[in-house]
Amino acid sequence: MDASALPKISIRALTREDIDAVVTIDSVIEGRSRRDYFERRLAAALRDPARHVQFAASDERGLAGYILARVLTGEFGRPHPGLRLEIVGVRPDVKGHGVGAALLQALNSYAQRHGYAEIRTTAAWNDRAMLRWLSAMGFTLASDHIVDCAVEGNAFRHAPDE
C-alpha cells in the first residue's frame, strides 16, 4: 500500500466521550463486549488521573484506536516508576497501518517526559499476533514469570510436597 492510502491520524487524550467507540472496537477484537471493564477503568482514571495514561488515535472516521496504561510505583520491588500497558486496540479497517505504533510512541514519549523508566505489559503466550507486534515495537521477554491458578470450579488441587 502506498503512503497516500495510509490513514491520516492524530493522537490525543482519550476522553469519556470515546467510551462507546472503545467498546465497539474492543468488542470486534474480543468477540464480546467488555463495557463494564471499560466503565470501571474510566471511573478509576477520573478518580486518580495521575495514575492513568490514556491516548486515542483519530482519523476522518472517528476513533481509530486507543491505548491505556497505568503508572507503576514500586510493584514487585522495582526501584523506578514505570508504566504498565494494559490494553491497546485498533479499529479493524486500519489495523496494520501504524495506528498502534503511533499510540505506543505517544505512550513512550509521555513516559520519557515524566521520568518513567520502562513500559511493561503481559500477553498470553499463544497470542502470536500480539507477541509479534510487541516484538516489532521493541518489547523483550522479561525475566519475571507470571503463574496463574484458577480457584473456581475446584481447579486448585493441593498435592503433598514430594
Short mmCIF file of C-alpha atoms in Angstrom, two decimals:
data_model
loop_
_atom_site.label_atom_id
_atom_site.label_comp_id
_atom_site.label_asym_id
_atom_site.label_seq_id
_atom_site.Cartn_x
_atom_site.Cartn_y
_atom_site.Cartn_z
CA MET A 1 0.00 0.00 0.00
CA ASP A 2 1.39 3.42 -0.87
CA ALA A 3 1.77 6.15 1.72
CA SER A 4 -1.08 8.21 0.27
CA ALA A 5 -3.51 5.38 1.09
CA LEU A 6 -2.48 5.24 4.75
CA PRO A 7 -4.93 6.80 7.17
CA LYS A 8 -4.06 10.27 8.46
CA ILE A 9 -4.33 10.00 12.21
CA SER A 10 -3.93 12.36 15.11
CA ILE A 11 -3.09 11.38 18.66
CA ARG A 12 -4.92 13.00 21.57
CA ALA A 13 -6.00 12.23 25.10
CA LEU A 14 -8.74 9.62 25.36
CA THR A 15 -11.93 11.19 26.73
CA ARG A 16 -15.11 9.99 28.39
CA GLU A 17 -16.92 10.64 25.09
CA ASP A 18 -14.80 7.91 23.44
CA ILE A 19 -16.15 5.04 25.55
CA ASP A 20 -18.79 3.84 23.06
CA ALA A 21 -16.24 3.71 20.24
CA VAL A 22 -13.68 1.99 22.51
CA VAL A 23 -16.23 -0.65 23.49
CA THR A 24 -17.20 -1.17 19.84
CA ILE A 25 -13.59 -1.66 18.71
CA ASP A 26 -12.82 -3.94 21.66
CA SER A 27 -15.99 -6.00 21.05
CA VAL A 28 -14.83 -6.73 17.50
CA ILE A 29 -11.36 -7.72 18.74
CA GLU A 30 -12.54 -9.82 21.71
CA GLY A 31 -15.76 -11.21 20.24
CA ARG A 32 -17.78 -9.93 23.21
CA SER A 33 -18.50 -6.66 24.98
CA ARG A 34 -16.37 -5.65 27.95
CA ARG A 35 -18.25 -2.39 28.60
CA ASP A 36 -18.20 -2.95 32.38
CA TYR A 37 -14.39 -3.22 32.34
CA PHE A 38 -14.01 0.00 30.36
CA GLU A 39 -16.52 1.86 32.52
CA ARG A 40 -14.64 0.78 35.69
CA ARG A 41 -11.34 1.73 34.06
CA LEU A 42 -12.69 5.16 33.11
CA ALA A 43 -14.07 5.71 36.63
CA ALA A 44 -10.66 4.82 38.11
CA ALA A 45 -8.90 7.18 35.70
CA LEU A 46 -11.26 10.01 36.59
CA ARG A 47 -10.77 9.40 40.33
CA ASP A 48 -6.98 9.27 40.05
CA PRO A 49 -5.81 10.78 36.75
CA ALA A 50 -2.16 10.92 37.87
CA ARG A 51 -2.02 7.10 37.83
CA HIS A 52 -3.61 6.59 34.39
CA VAL A 53 -2.34 7.42 30.90
CA GLN A 54 -4.78 7.09 28.01
CA PHE A 55 -4.40 8.12 24.40
CA ALA A 56 -6.69 7.95 21.37
CA ALA A 57 -5.90 7.88 17.68
CA SER A 58 -8.46 9.58 15.47
CA ASP A 59 -8.94 9.71 11.74
CA GLU A 60 -11.66 11.07 9.45
CA ARG A 61 -14.00 8.23 10.57
CA GLY A 62 -13.55 8.89 14.30
CA LEU A 63 -11.74 6.77 16.86
CA ALA A 64 -9.18 4.59 15.11
CA GLY A 65 -7.53 3.17 18.22
CA TYR A 66 -6.70 3.63 21.88
CA ILE A 67 -4.02 2.75 24.40
CA LEU A 68 -4.48 2.61 28.17
CA ALA A 69 -1.68 2.40 30.71
CA ARG A 70 -1.34 2.65 34.46
CA VAL A 71 1.52 4.07 36.50
CA LEU A 72 3.57 1.51 38.43
CA THR A 73 5.33 2.72 41.55
CA GLY A 74 7.40 0.06 43.25
CA GLU A 75 5.40 -3.02 42.26
CA PHE A 76 7.40 -6.21 42.73
CA GLY A 77 10.22 -4.24 44.36
CA ARG A 78 11.10 -2.25 41.26
CA PRO A 79 13.22 0.77 42.21
CA HIS A 80 11.94 3.15 39.49
CA PRO A 81 8.40 4.04 38.46
CA GLY A 82 7.17 2.79 35.12
CA LEU A 83 4.04 2.28 33.07
CA ARG A 84 2.02 -0.86 32.58
CA LEU A 85 0.42 -1.07 29.16
CA GLU A 86 -2.97 -2.52 30.00
CA ILE A 87 -4.75 -2.51 26.67
CA VAL A 88 -4.31 -1.36 23.10
CA GLY A 89 -6.98 -1.62 20.44
CA VAL A 90 -7.13 -0.63 16.79
CA ARG A 91 -10.18 -0.47 14.54
CA PRO A 92 -10.02 -3.45 12.15
CA ASP A 93 -10.07 -1.38 8.93
CA VAL A 94 -6.84 0.44 9.92
CA LYS A 95 -5.05 -2.47 11.60
CA GLY A 96 -1.57 -2.92 10.17
CA HIS A 97 -1.27 0.75 9.15
CA GLY A 98 0.78 2.10 12.06
CA VAL A 99 -2.03 3.23 14.36
CA GLY A 100 -0.89 1.01 17.23
CA ALA A 101 2.72 2.06 16.70
CA ALA A 102 1.72 5.74 16.81
CA LEU A 103 -0.20 5.17 20.05
CA LEU A 104 2.74 3.31 21.61
CA GLN A 105 5.08 6.12 20.52
CA ALA A 106 2.81 8.64 22.26
CA LEU A 107 2.91 6.50 25.40
CA ASN A 108 6.69 6.17 25.17
CA SER A 109 7.10 9.94 24.74
CA TYR A 110 4.87 10.52 27.76
CA ALA A 111 6.95 8.04 29.78
CA GLN A 112 10.18 9.82 28.85
CA ARG A 113 8.79 13.27 29.70
CA HIS A 114 7.56 12.06 33.09
CA GLY A 115 10.64 10.06 34.11
CA TYR A 116 9.17 6.57 33.81
CA ALA A 117 11.94 4.03 33.35
CA GLU A 118 10.03 1.36 31.45
CA ILE A 119 6.79 0.21 29.91
CA ARG A 120 5.75 -3.30 30.91
CA THR A 121 2.87 -5.44 29.72
CA THR A 122 1.65 -9.00 29.60
CA ALA A 123 0.36 -11.15 26.78
CA ALA A 124 -0.89 -14.69 26.51
CA TRP A 125 1.91 -16.97 25.34
CA ASN A 126 -0.27 -18.22 22.48
CA ASP A 127 -1.45 -14.81 21.24
CA ARG A 128 1.05 -14.89 18.41
CA ALA A 129 -0.23 -11.77 16.66
CA MET A 130 0.14 -9.66 19.83
CA LEU A 131 3.54 -11.17 20.62
CA ARG A 132 4.76 -10.39 17.08
CA TRP A 133 3.52 -6.80 17.42
CA LEU A 134 5.11 -6.35 20.85
CA SER A 135 8.39 -7.72 19.49
CA ALA A 136 8.24 -5.41 16.48
CA MET A 137 7.66 -2.49 18.87
CA GLY A 138 10.86 -3.32 20.80
CA PHE A 139 9.47 -5.25 23.76
CA THR A 140 11.57 -8.12 25.05
CA LEU A 141 10.71 -11.07 27.24
CA ALA A 142 11.16 -10.15 30.91
CA SER A 143 12.84 -12.41 33.42
CA ASP A 144 9.65 -12.42 35.53
CA HIS A 145 7.45 -15.48 35.44
CA ILE A 146 3.74 -14.94 35.97
CA VAL A 147 1.89 -18.05 37.10
CA ASP A 148 -1.91 -18.28 37.26
CA CYS A 149 -4.03 -20.66 39.27
CA ALA A 150 -7.78 -20.74 38.82
CA VAL A 151 -9.64 -21.07 42.11
CA GLU A 152 -13.20 -21.60 40.91
CA GLY A 153 -14.54 -24.98 39.88
CA ASN A 154 -12.16 -26.78 42.22
CA ALA A 155 -9.29 -26.17 39.77
CA PHE A 156 -6.82 -25.83 42.62
CA ARG A 157 -5.82 -29.23 43.91
CA HIS A 158 -3.44 -29.43 46.84
CA ALA A 159 -0.79 -32.07 46.34
CA PRO A 160 1.57 -33.04 49.13
CA ASP A 161 5.16 -31.90 48.63
CA GLU A 162 7.34 -34.57 47.14
#
